[in-house]
mmCIF file of C-alpha atoms in Angstrom:
data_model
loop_
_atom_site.group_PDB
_atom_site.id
_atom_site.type_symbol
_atom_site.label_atom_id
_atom_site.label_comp_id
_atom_site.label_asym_id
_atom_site.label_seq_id
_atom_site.Cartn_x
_atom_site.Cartn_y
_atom_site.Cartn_z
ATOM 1 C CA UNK A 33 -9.696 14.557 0.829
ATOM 2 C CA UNK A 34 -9.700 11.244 2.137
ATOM 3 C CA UNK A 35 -11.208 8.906 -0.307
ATOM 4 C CA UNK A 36 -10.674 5.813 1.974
ATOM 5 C CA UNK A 37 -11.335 5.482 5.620
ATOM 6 C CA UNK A 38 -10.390 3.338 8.211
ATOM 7 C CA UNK A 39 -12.121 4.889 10.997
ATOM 8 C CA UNK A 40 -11.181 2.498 13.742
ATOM 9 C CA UNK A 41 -7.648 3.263 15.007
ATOM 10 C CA UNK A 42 -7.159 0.207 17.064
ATOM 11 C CA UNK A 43 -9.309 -3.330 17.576
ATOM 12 C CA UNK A 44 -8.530 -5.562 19.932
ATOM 13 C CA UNK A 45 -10.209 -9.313 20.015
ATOM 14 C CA UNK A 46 -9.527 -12.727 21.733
ATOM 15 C CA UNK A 47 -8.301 -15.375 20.521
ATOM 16 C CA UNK A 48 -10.740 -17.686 18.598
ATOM 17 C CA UNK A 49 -13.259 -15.131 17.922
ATOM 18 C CA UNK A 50 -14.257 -12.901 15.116
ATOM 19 C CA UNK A 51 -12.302 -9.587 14.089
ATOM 20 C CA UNK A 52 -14.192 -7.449 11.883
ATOM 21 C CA UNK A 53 -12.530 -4.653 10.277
ATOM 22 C CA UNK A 54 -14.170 -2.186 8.940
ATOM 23 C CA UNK A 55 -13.730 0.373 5.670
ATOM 24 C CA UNK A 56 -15.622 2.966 3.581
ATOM 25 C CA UNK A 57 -15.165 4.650 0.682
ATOM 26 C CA UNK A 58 -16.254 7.761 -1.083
ATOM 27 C CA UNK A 59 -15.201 7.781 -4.494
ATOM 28 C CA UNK A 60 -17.656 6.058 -6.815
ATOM 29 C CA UNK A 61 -15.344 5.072 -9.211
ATOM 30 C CA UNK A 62 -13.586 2.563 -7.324
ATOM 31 C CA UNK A 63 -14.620 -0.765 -8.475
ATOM 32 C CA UNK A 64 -12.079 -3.030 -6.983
ATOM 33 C CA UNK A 65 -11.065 -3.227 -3.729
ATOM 34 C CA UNK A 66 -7.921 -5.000 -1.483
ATOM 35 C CA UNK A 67 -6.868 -5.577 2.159
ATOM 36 C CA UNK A 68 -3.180 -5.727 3.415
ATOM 37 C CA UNK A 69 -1.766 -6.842 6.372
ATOM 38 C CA UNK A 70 1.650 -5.389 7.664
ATOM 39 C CA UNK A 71 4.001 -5.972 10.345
ATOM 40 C CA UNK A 72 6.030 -3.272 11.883
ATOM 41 C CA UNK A 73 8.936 -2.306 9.924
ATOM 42 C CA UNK A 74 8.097 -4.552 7.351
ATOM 43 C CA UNK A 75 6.116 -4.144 3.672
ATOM 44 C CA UNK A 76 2.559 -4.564 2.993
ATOM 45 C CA UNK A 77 1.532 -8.318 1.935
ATOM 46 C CA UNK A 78 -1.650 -8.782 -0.350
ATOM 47 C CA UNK A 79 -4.324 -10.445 1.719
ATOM 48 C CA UNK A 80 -7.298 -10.616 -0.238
ATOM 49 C CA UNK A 81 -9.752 -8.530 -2.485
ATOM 50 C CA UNK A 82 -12.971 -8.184 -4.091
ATOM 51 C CA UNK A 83 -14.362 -6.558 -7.554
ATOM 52 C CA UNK A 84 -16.904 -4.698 -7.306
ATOM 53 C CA UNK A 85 -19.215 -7.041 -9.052
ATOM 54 C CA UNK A 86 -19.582 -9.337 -6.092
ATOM 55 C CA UNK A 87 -20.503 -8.642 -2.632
ATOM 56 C CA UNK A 88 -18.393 -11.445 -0.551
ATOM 57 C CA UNK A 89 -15.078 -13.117 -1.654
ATOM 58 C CA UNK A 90 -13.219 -16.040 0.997
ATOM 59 C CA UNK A 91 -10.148 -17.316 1.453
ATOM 60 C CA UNK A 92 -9.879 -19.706 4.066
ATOM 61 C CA UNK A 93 -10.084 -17.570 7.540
ATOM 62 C CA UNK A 94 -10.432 -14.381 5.778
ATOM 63 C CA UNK A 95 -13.892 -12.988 4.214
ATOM 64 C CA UNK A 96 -14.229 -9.884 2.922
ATOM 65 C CA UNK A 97 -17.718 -8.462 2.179
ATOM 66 C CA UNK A 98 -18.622 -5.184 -0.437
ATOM 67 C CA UNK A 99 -21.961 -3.016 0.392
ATOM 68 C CA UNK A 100 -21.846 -1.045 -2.765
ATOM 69 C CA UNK A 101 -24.649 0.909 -1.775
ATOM 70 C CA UNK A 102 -23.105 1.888 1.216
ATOM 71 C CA UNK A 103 -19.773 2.274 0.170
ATOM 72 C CA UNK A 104 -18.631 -0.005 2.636
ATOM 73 C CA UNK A 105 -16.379 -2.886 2.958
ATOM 74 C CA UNK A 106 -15.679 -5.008 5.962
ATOM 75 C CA UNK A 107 -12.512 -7.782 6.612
ATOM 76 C CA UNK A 108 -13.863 -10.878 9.190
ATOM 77 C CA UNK A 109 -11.204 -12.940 9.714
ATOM 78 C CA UNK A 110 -12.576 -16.191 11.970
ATOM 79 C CA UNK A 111 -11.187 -17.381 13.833
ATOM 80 C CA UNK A 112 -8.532 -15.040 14.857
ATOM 81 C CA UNK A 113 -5.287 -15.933 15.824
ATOM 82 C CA UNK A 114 -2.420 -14.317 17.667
ATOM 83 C CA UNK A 115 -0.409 -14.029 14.687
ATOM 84 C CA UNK A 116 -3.024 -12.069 12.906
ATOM 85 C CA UNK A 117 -1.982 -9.218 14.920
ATOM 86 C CA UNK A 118 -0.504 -6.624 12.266
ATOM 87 C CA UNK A 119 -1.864 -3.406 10.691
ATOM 88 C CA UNK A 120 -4.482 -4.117 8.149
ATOM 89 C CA UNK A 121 -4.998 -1.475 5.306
ATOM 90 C CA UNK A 122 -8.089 -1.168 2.978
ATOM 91 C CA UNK A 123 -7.042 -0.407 -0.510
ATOM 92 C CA UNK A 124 -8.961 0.671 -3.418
ATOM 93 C CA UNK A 125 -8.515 1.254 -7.127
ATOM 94 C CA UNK A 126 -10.555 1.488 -10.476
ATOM 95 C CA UNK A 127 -9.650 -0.628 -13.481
ATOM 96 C CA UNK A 128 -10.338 1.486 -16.693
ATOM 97 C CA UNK A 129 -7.095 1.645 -18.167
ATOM 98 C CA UNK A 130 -6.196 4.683 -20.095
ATOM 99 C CA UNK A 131 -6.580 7.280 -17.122
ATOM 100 C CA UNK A 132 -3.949 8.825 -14.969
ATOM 101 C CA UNK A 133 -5.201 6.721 -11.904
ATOM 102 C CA UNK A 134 -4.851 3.231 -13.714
ATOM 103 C CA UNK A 135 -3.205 0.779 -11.526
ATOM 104 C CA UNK A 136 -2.750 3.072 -8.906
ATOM 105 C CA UNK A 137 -4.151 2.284 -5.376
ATOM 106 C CA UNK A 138 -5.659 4.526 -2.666
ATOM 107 C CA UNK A 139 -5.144 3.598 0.965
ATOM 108 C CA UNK A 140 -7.324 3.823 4.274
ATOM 109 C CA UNK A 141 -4.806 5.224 6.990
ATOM 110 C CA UNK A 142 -5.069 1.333 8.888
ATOM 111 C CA UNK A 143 -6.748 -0.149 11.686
ATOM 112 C CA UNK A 144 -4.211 -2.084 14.106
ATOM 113 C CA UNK A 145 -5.505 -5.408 15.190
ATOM 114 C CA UNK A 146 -4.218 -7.034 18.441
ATOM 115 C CA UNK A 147 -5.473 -10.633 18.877
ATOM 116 C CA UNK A 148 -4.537 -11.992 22.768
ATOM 117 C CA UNK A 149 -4.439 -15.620 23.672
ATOM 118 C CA UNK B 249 14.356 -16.461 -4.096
ATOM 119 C CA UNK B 250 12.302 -14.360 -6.126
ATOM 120 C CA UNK B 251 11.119 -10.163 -4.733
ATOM 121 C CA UNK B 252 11.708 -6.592 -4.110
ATOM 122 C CA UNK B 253 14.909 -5.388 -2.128
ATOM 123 C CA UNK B 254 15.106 -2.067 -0.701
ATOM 124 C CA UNK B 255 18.669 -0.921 0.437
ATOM 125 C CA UNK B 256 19.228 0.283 3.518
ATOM 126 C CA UNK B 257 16.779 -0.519 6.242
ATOM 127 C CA UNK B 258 17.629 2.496 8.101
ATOM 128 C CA UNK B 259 19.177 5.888 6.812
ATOM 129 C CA UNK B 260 19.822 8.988 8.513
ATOM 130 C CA UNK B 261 20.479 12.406 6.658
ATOM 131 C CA UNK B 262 21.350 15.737 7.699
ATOM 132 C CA UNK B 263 18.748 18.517 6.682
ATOM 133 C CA UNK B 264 19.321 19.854 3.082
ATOM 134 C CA UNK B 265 21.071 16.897 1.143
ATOM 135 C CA UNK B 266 19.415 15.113 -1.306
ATOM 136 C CA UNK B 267 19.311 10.614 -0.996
ATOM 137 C CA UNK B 268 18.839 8.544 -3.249
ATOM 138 C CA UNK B 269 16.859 5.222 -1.911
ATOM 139 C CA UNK B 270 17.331 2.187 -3.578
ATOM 140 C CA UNK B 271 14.613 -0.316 -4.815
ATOM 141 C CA UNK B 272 15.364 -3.356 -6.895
ATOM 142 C CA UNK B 273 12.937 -6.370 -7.974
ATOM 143 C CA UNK B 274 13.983 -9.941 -9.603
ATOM 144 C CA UNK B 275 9.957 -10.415 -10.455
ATOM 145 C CA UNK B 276 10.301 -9.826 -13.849
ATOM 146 C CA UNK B 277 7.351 -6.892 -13.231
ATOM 147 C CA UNK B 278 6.657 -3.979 -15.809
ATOM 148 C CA UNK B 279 5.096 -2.014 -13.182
ATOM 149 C CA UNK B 280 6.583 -0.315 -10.090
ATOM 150 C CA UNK B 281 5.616 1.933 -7.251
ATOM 151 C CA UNK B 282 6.957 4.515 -4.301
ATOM 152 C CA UNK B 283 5.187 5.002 -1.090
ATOM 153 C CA UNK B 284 5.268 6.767 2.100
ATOM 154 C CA UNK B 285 3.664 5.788 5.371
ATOM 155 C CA UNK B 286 3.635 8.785 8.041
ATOM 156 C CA UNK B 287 2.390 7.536 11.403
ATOM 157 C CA UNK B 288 -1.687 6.968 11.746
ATOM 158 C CA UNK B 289 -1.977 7.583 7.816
ATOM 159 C CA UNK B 290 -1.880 5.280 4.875
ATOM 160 C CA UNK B 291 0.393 5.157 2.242
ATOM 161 C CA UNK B 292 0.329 7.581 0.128
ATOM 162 C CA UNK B 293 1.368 7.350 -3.703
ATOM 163 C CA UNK B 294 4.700 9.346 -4.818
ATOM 164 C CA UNK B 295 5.469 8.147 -7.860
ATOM 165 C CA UNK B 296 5.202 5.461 -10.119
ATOM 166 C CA UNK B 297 6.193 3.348 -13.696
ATOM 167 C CA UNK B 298 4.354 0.889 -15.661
ATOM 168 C CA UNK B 299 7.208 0.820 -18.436
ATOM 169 C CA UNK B 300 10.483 1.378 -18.414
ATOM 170 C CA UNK B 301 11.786 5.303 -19.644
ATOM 171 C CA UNK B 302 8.546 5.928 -18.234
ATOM 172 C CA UNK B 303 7.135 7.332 -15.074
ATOM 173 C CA UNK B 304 3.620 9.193 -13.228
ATOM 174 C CA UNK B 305 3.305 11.967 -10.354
ATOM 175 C CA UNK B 306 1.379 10.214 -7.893
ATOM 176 C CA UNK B 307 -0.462 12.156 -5.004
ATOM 177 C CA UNK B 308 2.503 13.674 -3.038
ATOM 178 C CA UNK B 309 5.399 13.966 -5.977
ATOM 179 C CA UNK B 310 6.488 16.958 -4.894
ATOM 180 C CA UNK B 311 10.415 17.029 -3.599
ATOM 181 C CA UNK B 312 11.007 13.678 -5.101
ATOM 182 C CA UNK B 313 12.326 12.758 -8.350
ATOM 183 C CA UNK B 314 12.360 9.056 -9.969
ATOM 184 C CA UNK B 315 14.231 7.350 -12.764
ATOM 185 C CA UNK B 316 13.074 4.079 -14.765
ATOM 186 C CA UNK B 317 16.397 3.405 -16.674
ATOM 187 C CA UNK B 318 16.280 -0.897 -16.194
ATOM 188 C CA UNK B 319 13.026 -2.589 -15.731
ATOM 189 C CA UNK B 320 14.286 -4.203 -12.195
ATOM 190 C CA UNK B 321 15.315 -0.537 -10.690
ATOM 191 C CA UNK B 322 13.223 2.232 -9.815
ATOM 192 C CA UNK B 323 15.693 4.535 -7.472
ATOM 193 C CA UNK B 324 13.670 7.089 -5.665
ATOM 194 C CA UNK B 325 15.215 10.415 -4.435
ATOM 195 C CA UNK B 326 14.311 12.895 -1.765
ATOM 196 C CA UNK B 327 15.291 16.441 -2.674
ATOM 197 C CA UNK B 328 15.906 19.174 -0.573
ATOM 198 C CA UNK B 329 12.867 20.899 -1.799
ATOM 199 C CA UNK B 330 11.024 18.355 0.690
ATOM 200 C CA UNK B 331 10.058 19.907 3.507
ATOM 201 C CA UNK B 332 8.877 17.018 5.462
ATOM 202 C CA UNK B 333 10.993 13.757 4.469
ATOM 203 C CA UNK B 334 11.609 11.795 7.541
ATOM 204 C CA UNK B 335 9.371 8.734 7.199
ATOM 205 C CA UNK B 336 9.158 5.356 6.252
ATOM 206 C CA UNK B 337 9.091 4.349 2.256
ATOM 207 C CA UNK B 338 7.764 1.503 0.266
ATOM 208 C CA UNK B 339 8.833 0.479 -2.616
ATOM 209 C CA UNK B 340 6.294 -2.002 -4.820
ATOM 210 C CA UNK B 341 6.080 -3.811 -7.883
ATOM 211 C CA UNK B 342 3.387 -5.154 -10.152
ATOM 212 C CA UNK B 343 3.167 -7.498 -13.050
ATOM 213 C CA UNK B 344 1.232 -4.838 -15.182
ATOM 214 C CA UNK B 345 0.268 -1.688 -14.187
ATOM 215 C CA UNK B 346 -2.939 -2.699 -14.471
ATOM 216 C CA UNK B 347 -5.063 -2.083 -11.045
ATOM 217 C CA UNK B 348 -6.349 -5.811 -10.354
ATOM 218 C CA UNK B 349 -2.604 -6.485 -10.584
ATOM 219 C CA UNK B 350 -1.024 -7.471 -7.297
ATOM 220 C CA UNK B 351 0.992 -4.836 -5.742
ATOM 221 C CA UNK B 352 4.224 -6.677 -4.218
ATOM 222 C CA UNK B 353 5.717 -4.758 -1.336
ATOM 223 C CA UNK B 354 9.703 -4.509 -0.039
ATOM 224 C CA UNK B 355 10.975 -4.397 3.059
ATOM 225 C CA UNK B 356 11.075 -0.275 3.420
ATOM 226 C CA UNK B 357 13.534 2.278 4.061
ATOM 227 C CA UNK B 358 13.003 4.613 7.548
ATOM 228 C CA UNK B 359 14.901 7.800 6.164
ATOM 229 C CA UNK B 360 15.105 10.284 9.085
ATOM 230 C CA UNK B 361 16.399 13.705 8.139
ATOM 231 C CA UNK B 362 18.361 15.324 11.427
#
C-alpha cells in the first residue's frame, strides 16, 4: 500500500521557468511533510518541509504548498536552474511520539527533474 | 568535517553469504536509520535506532539484522534469508528520533549479490 505517491516519473522544464512537482498522500495521520533532492549515487539532502498546520512554507527558490483537504502537496522551485536537476522525493511522517512510527518517514517513489539551458 | 560515512561505495557478493555494511556518523545524533532504494521506488525503511542498545523493524526488516552497540555506529547486515538484496542502501541519522527531526543522509552502499 503506497501511502505516498509521486505519480510523475519524469519532468522536464527549461531553464528559468517554473518546475512544479507534484505529491499526494493517503494516510491521514501524516501531519508533517519533507522534500529531498538526490543526485545519482549519492544520499538524500533535506530540502525543505511543511507541518501540517500551514499551507505554504519558502525558502528562497523553493516553495512548497500543503492542500490538506486534498491530500496533496506540490514543490515549485522558480526559477529553475540546471543544477536543480536531481531526483526529488516527497516524504512524510506524523509527530506523536510514543507510537511505533515516531520519527520514521514514508517516501513517494521520486519524480526525476531535468532542467535544460 | 562533520557527517555520515558509509564504507564501501560499491560491494559485490556471491549469492548466500551474509555482509555486513558499514555506517558511521561524527553528528553527535541519538537517532539513526537504514534504507533501500530499488529502481523507480522510494526508500523504503529497514530498520532503525533512536537510542543506543536499542533498535525498530521498519517496513521491509526481513533478512536484515542491525546492532546499536556505540551511538556513532549502526552496522547493517544482509542475511542470506534475503531473497532480493542487490540494491542501493542509505544509511541516515537524526538528532532525535523525533519525526520533525532532520534526517541526514550518507553517501550509500550499491551491494550487488552475483
Amino acid at each position: 500500500d503506497q501511502q505516498v505517491k509521486q505519480n510523475s516519473p519524469s519532468l522536464s522544464v527549461q531553464e528559468g521557468r517554473i518546475s512544479i512537482l507534484n505529491c499526494d498522500y493517503t494516510n491521514s495521520m501524516f501531519d508533517y511533510f519533507l522534500w529531498y533532492k538526490k543526485y545519482p549515487a549519492e544520499g538524500p539532502t533535506f530540502l525543505i518541509s511543511i507541518s501540517s498546520i500551514k499551507d505554504k512554507n519558502e525558502d528562497g527558490r523553493f516553495t512548497v504548498f500543503l492542500n490538506k483537504s486534498a491530500k496533496h502537496l506540490s514543490l515549485h522551485i522558480v526559477p529553475s536552474q540546471p543544477g536543480d536537476s536531481a531526483v526529488y522525493f516527497c516524504a512524510a511522517t506524523h509527530g506523536r511520539p510514543g507510537g511505533t512510527s515516531y520519527g520514521k518517514l514514508t517516501f513517494g517513489q521520486g519524480t526525476i527533474l531535468t532542467v535544460h539551458p | 568535517d562533520g557527517g555520515i560515512t558509509q564504507s564501501p561505495k560499491y560491494l559485490f557478493r556471491k549469492e548466500g553469504q551474509n555482509v555486513t555494511l558499514s555506517c558511521e556518523q561524527n553528528l553527535n545524533h541519538d537517532a539513526m536509520y537504514w534504507y533501500r532504494q530499488d529502481p523507480g521506488q522510494g526508500l523504503r525503511l529497514i530498520y532503525y535506532s533512536q537510542i543506543v542498545n536499542d533498535f525498530q523493524k521498519g517496513d521491509i526488516a526481513e533478512g536484515y539484522s542491525v546492532s546499536r552497540e556505540k551511538k556513532e555506529s549502526f552496522p547493517l547486515t544482509v542475511t542470506s534469508a534475503q531473497k532480493n538484496p542487490t540494491a542501493f542502501y542509505l544509511c541516515a541519522s537524526s538528532m532525535t528520533g523525533y519525526s520533525t527531526d532532520t534526517q541526514y543522509f550518507g553517501p550509500g552502499t550499491r551491494l550487488t549479490v552475483l
